[in-house]
Amino acid sequence: MTWRIALQLALSGLSVGSIYAIVALSLAIPFKASRVLNFAQGELVTLGAYIALVLSSYGLPYPLLVPATLVIAAGFGV
């Protein structure tokens, strides 16, 4: 295994792990505050992933893809 492959695997693992951590925190913090489990959380995460997939299929560059996805997903969340 070359160092480039090892670096790519490490960065990929960190990015996926960060996404898992953000989703877990977004479930845990409201539950600790109100003792109510938000079942819509999974829908909103999936909606954000689909929005990013659709925008990337139109060729939107990554630096514009992330803010656009956040704005659109926030609009659906509100």
N, CA, C and O of each residue as an XYZ file, in Angstrom:
312
protein
N       0.848     -1.174      0.000
C       0.000      0.000      0.000
C       0.894      1.237      0.000
O       1.817      1.358      0.805
N       0.601      2.135     -0.908
C       1.390      3.353     -0.988
C       0.875      4.373      0.025
O      -0.202      4.212      0.599
N       1.655      5.409      0.230
C       1.266      6.428      1.203
C       0.065      7.228      0.716
O      -0.699      7.744      1.531
N      -0.115      7.339     -0.600
C      -1.274      8.069     -1.121
C      -2.575      7.328     -0.835
O      -3.583      7.934     -0.473
N      -2.538      6.025     -1.000
C      -3.732      5.233     -0.708
C      -4.038      5.283      0.784
O      -5.197      5.411      1.178
N      -2.995      5.182      1.619
C      -3.191      5.246      3.071
C      -3.759      6.601      3.485
O      -4.636      6.668      4.347
N      -3.268      7.674      2.880
C      -3.782      9.009      3.186
C      -5.231      9.152      2.739
O      -6.053      9.726      3.454
N      -5.543      8.632      1.557
C      -6.916      8.702      1.064
C      -7.856      7.904      1.965
O      -8.963      8.361      2.251
N      -7.441      6.732      2.413
C      -8.268      5.935      3.310
C      -8.459      6.624      4.655
O      -9.547      6.583      5.230
N      -7.403      7.254      5.156
C      -7.508      7.960      6.438
C      -8.460      9.149      6.337
O      -9.287      9.358      7.224
N      -8.348      9.921      5.270
C      -9.245     11.068      5.096
C     -10.688     10.626      4.872
O     -11.620     11.260      5.366
N     -10.866      9.556      4.138
C     -12.218      9.039      3.925
C     -12.819      8.556      5.236
O     -13.990      8.820      5.512
N     -12.043      7.858      6.041
C     -12.524      7.389      7.339
C     -12.860      8.538      8.275
O     -13.849      8.478      9.005
N     -12.044      9.579      8.259
C     -12.317     10.744      9.103
C     -13.583     11.475      8.660
O     -14.364     11.927      9.497
N     -13.786     11.592      7.358
C     -14.979     12.305      6.891
C     -16.250     11.513      7.196
O     -17.246     12.096      7.625
N     -16.233     10.209      6.984
C     -17.409      9.391      7.292
C     -17.653      9.366      8.800
O     -18.799      9.457      9.240
N     -16.602      9.246      9.586
C     -16.741      9.264     11.035
C     -17.275     10.587     11.548
O     -18.040     10.618     12.511
N     -16.877     11.684     10.909
C     -17.389     13.005     11.298
C     -18.878     13.123     11.013
O     -19.622     13.701     11.806
N     -19.311     12.582      9.890
C     -20.737     12.609      9.568
C     -21.516     11.798     10.590
O     -22.557     12.246     11.070
N     -21.029     10.614     10.929
C     -21.695      9.790     11.948
C     -21.760     10.526     13.284
O     -22.779     10.466     13.972
N     -20.683     11.218     13.658
C     -20.662     11.941     14.930
C     -21.658     13.091     14.938
O     -22.329     13.323     15.943
N     -21.759     13.810     13.830
C     -22.716     14.922     13.760
C     -24.144     14.414     13.862
O     -24.968     15.005     14.560
N     -24.441     13.318     13.168
C     -25.794     12.747     13.238
C     -26.089     12.264     14.658
O     -27.190     12.476     15.166
N     -25.124     11.624     15.295
C     -25.336     11.142     16.660
C     -25.556     12.296     17.633
O     -26.412     12.205     18.512
N     -24.797     13.373     17.488
C     -24.992     14.535     18.351
C     -26.339     15.200     18.118
O     -26.971     15.683     19.058
N     -26.776     15.224     16.868
C     -28.068     15.852     16.586
C     -29.223     15.014     17.113
O     -30.328     15.530     17.275
N     -28.994     13.748     17.381
C     -30.001     12.926     18.042
C     -29.908     13.034     19.563
O     -30.933     13.082     20.243
N     -28.702     13.072     20.094
C     -28.496     13.013     21.539
C     -28.816     14.328     22.250
O     -29.409     14.316     23.329
N     -28.436     15.447     21.666
C     -28.613     16.727     22.358
C     -30.087     17.074     22.578
O     -30.454     17.430     23.698
N     -30.947     16.986     21.558
C     -32.368     17.272     21.832
C     -33.009     16.260     22.779
O     -33.896     16.616     23.556
N     -32.570     15.005     22.723
C     -33.136     14.006     23.623
C     -32.761     14.296     25.071
O     -33.595     14.164     25.966
N     -31.525     14.687     25.303
C     -31.099     15.018     26.663
C     -31.831     16.257     27.190
O     -32.118     16.351     28.383
N     -32.128     17.196     26.308
C     -32.773     18.431     26.743
C     -34.260     18.255     27.005
O     -34.798     18.846     27.940
N     -34.934     17.441     26.182
C     -36.392     17.380     26.297
C     -36.942     15.990     26.594
O     -38.141     15.844     26.831
N     -36.095     14.971     26.585
C     -36.518     13.578     26.786
C     -37.539     13.132     25.738
O     -38.369     12.263     26.003
N     -37.473     13.733     24.550
C     -38.329     13.350     23.428
C     -37.418     12.975     22.271
O     -36.539     13.748     21.889
N     -37.630     11.791     21.715
C     -36.817     11.333     20.601
C     -37.408     11.853     19.292
O     -38.594     11.669     19.020
N     -36.573     12.500     18.491
C     -37.018     13.088     17.234
C     -36.874     12.043     16.135
O     -35.767     11.792     15.659
N     -37.986     11.432     15.728
C     -37.942     10.413     14.692
C     -37.783     11.004     13.295
O     -37.460     10.274     12.358
N     -37.998     12.293     13.135
C     -37.835     12.931     11.830
C     -36.377     13.191     11.493
O     -36.078     13.597     10.370
N     -35.470     12.973     12.420
C     -34.057     13.259     12.192
C     -33.492     12.437     11.037
O     -32.745     12.957     10.208
N     -33.841     11.176     10.985
C     -33.357     10.327      9.897
C     -33.858     10.794      8.546
O     -33.131     10.728      7.555
N     -35.092     11.263      8.498
C     -35.635     11.784      7.244
C     -34.867     13.013      6.782
O     -34.574     13.152      5.595
N     -34.541     13.903      7.709
C     -33.838     15.128      7.329
C     -32.415     14.846      6.872
O     -31.922     15.500      5.952
N     -31.745     13.880      7.501
C     -30.394     13.518      7.070
C     -30.441     12.904      5.677
O     -29.610     13.222      4.827
N     -31.414     12.021      5.441
C     -31.559     11.401      4.130
C     -31.920     12.437      3.070
O     -31.420     12.375      1.947
N     -32.782     13.383      3.416
C     -33.150     14.444      2.490
C     -31.927     15.275      2.099
O     -31.755     15.617      0.929
N     -31.090     15.596      3.067
C     -29.865     16.337      2.771
C     -28.940     15.573      1.847
O     -28.320     16.163      0.962
N     -28.838     14.255      2.043
C     -27.994     13.439      1.177
C     -28.544     13.410     -0.245
O     -27.779     13.489     -1.207
N     -29.851     13.299     -0.383
C     -30.447     13.285     -1.717
C     -30.333     14.643     -2.401
O     -30.129     14.713     -3.613
N     -30.460     15.702     -1.642
C     -30.296     17.036     -2.223
C     -28.879     17.198     -2.751
O     -28.681     17.704     -3.856
N     -27.894     16.772     -1.971
C     -26.498     16.858     -2.413
C     -26.258     15.987     -3.644
O     -25.518     16.378     -4.546
N     -26.880     14.814     -3.684
C     -26.720     13.936     -4.837
C     -27.303     14.560     -6.103
O     -26.686     14.505     -7.167
N     -28.478     15.147     -5.986
C     -29.115     15.770     -7.156
C     -28.308     16.981     -7.620
O     -28.092     17.159     -8.819
N     -27.865     17.811     -6.680
C     -27.092     18.986     -7.071
C     -25.754     18.596     -7.694
O     -25.292     19.254     -8.626
N     -25.133     17.545     -7.195
C     -23.860     17.114     -7.781
C     -24.058     16.481     -9.153
O     -23.161     16.531     -9.994
N     -25.229     15.885     -9.385
C     -25.484     15.320    -10.714
C     -25.653     16.412    -11.766
O     -25.457     16.161    -12.956
N     -26.014     17.618    -11.340
C     -26.091     18.747    -12.262
C     -24.733     19.406    -12.480
O     -24.634     20.376    -13.232
N     -23.695     18.899    -11.840
C     -22.344     19.402    -12.048
C     -21.960     20.568    -11.167
O     -21.001     21.278    -11.472
N     -22.685     20.786    -10.078
C     -22.347     21.880     -9.166
C     -21.029     21.564     -8.460
O     -20.887     20.475     -7.905
N     -20.068     22.477     -8.463
C     -18.785     22.203     -7.806
C     -18.951     22.082     -6.289
O     -19.859     22.666     -5.697
N     -18.056     21.313     -5.680
C     -18.172     20.996     -4.254
C     -18.215     22.222     -3.344
O     -19.013     22.231     -2.407
N     -17.394     23.266     -3.567
C     -17.485     24.435     -2.674
C     -18.845     25.131     -2.707
O     -19.217     25.790     -1.736
N     -19.588     25.000     -3.795
C     -20.934     25.560     -3.858
C     -21.990     24.543     -3.444
O     -23.087     24.913     -3.025
N     -21.656     23.269     -3.564
C     -22.604     22.199     -3.256
C     -22.969     22.172     -1.774
O     -24.142     22.033     -1.427
N     -21.992     22.302     -0.915
C     -22.237     22.202      0.527
C     -23.135     23.342      1.032
O     -24.125     23.060      1.707
N     -22.837     24.612      0.738
C     -23.743     25.669      1.218
C     -25.138     25.588      0.596
O     -26.134     25.856      1.268
N     -25.211     25.220     -0.681
C     -26.522     25.105     -1.319
C     -27.341     24.000     -0.673
O     -28.541     24.162     -0.451
N     -26.700     22.881     -0.372
C     -27.400     21.780      0.288
C     -27.876     22.198      1.674
O     -28.996     21.873      2.066
N     -27.038     22.916      2.417
C     -27.428     23.368      3.746
C     -28.624     24.315      3.699
O     -29.532     24.212      4.523
N     -28.624     25.224      2.752
C     -29.717     26.187      2.651
C     -31.024     25.483      2.259
O     -32.073     25.749      2.847
N     -30.961     24.601      1.283
C     -32.166     23.913      0.824
C     -32.697     22.984      1.919
O     -33.903     22.952      2.167
N     -31.816     22.230      2.574
C     -32.245     21.322      3.631
C     -32.807     22.098      4.823
O     -33.768     21.652      5.449
N     -32.226     23.243      5.140
C     -32.752     24.068      6.221
C     -34.137     24.588      5.875
O     -35.010     24.672      6.739
N     -34.337     24.936      4.616
C     -35.664     25.359      4.188
C     -36.707     24.264      4.370
O     -37.827     24.537      4.802
N     -36.343     23.022      4.042
C     -37.259     21.922      4.261
C     -37.468     21.654      5.744
O     -38.561     21.274      6.164
N     -36.411     21.855      6.543
C     -36.521     21.623      7.980
C     -37.420     22.605      8.692
O     -38.088     22.265      9.669
N     -37.431     23.825      8.196
C     -38.267     24.860      8.815
C     -39.709     24.580      8.483
O     -40.595     25.326      8.901
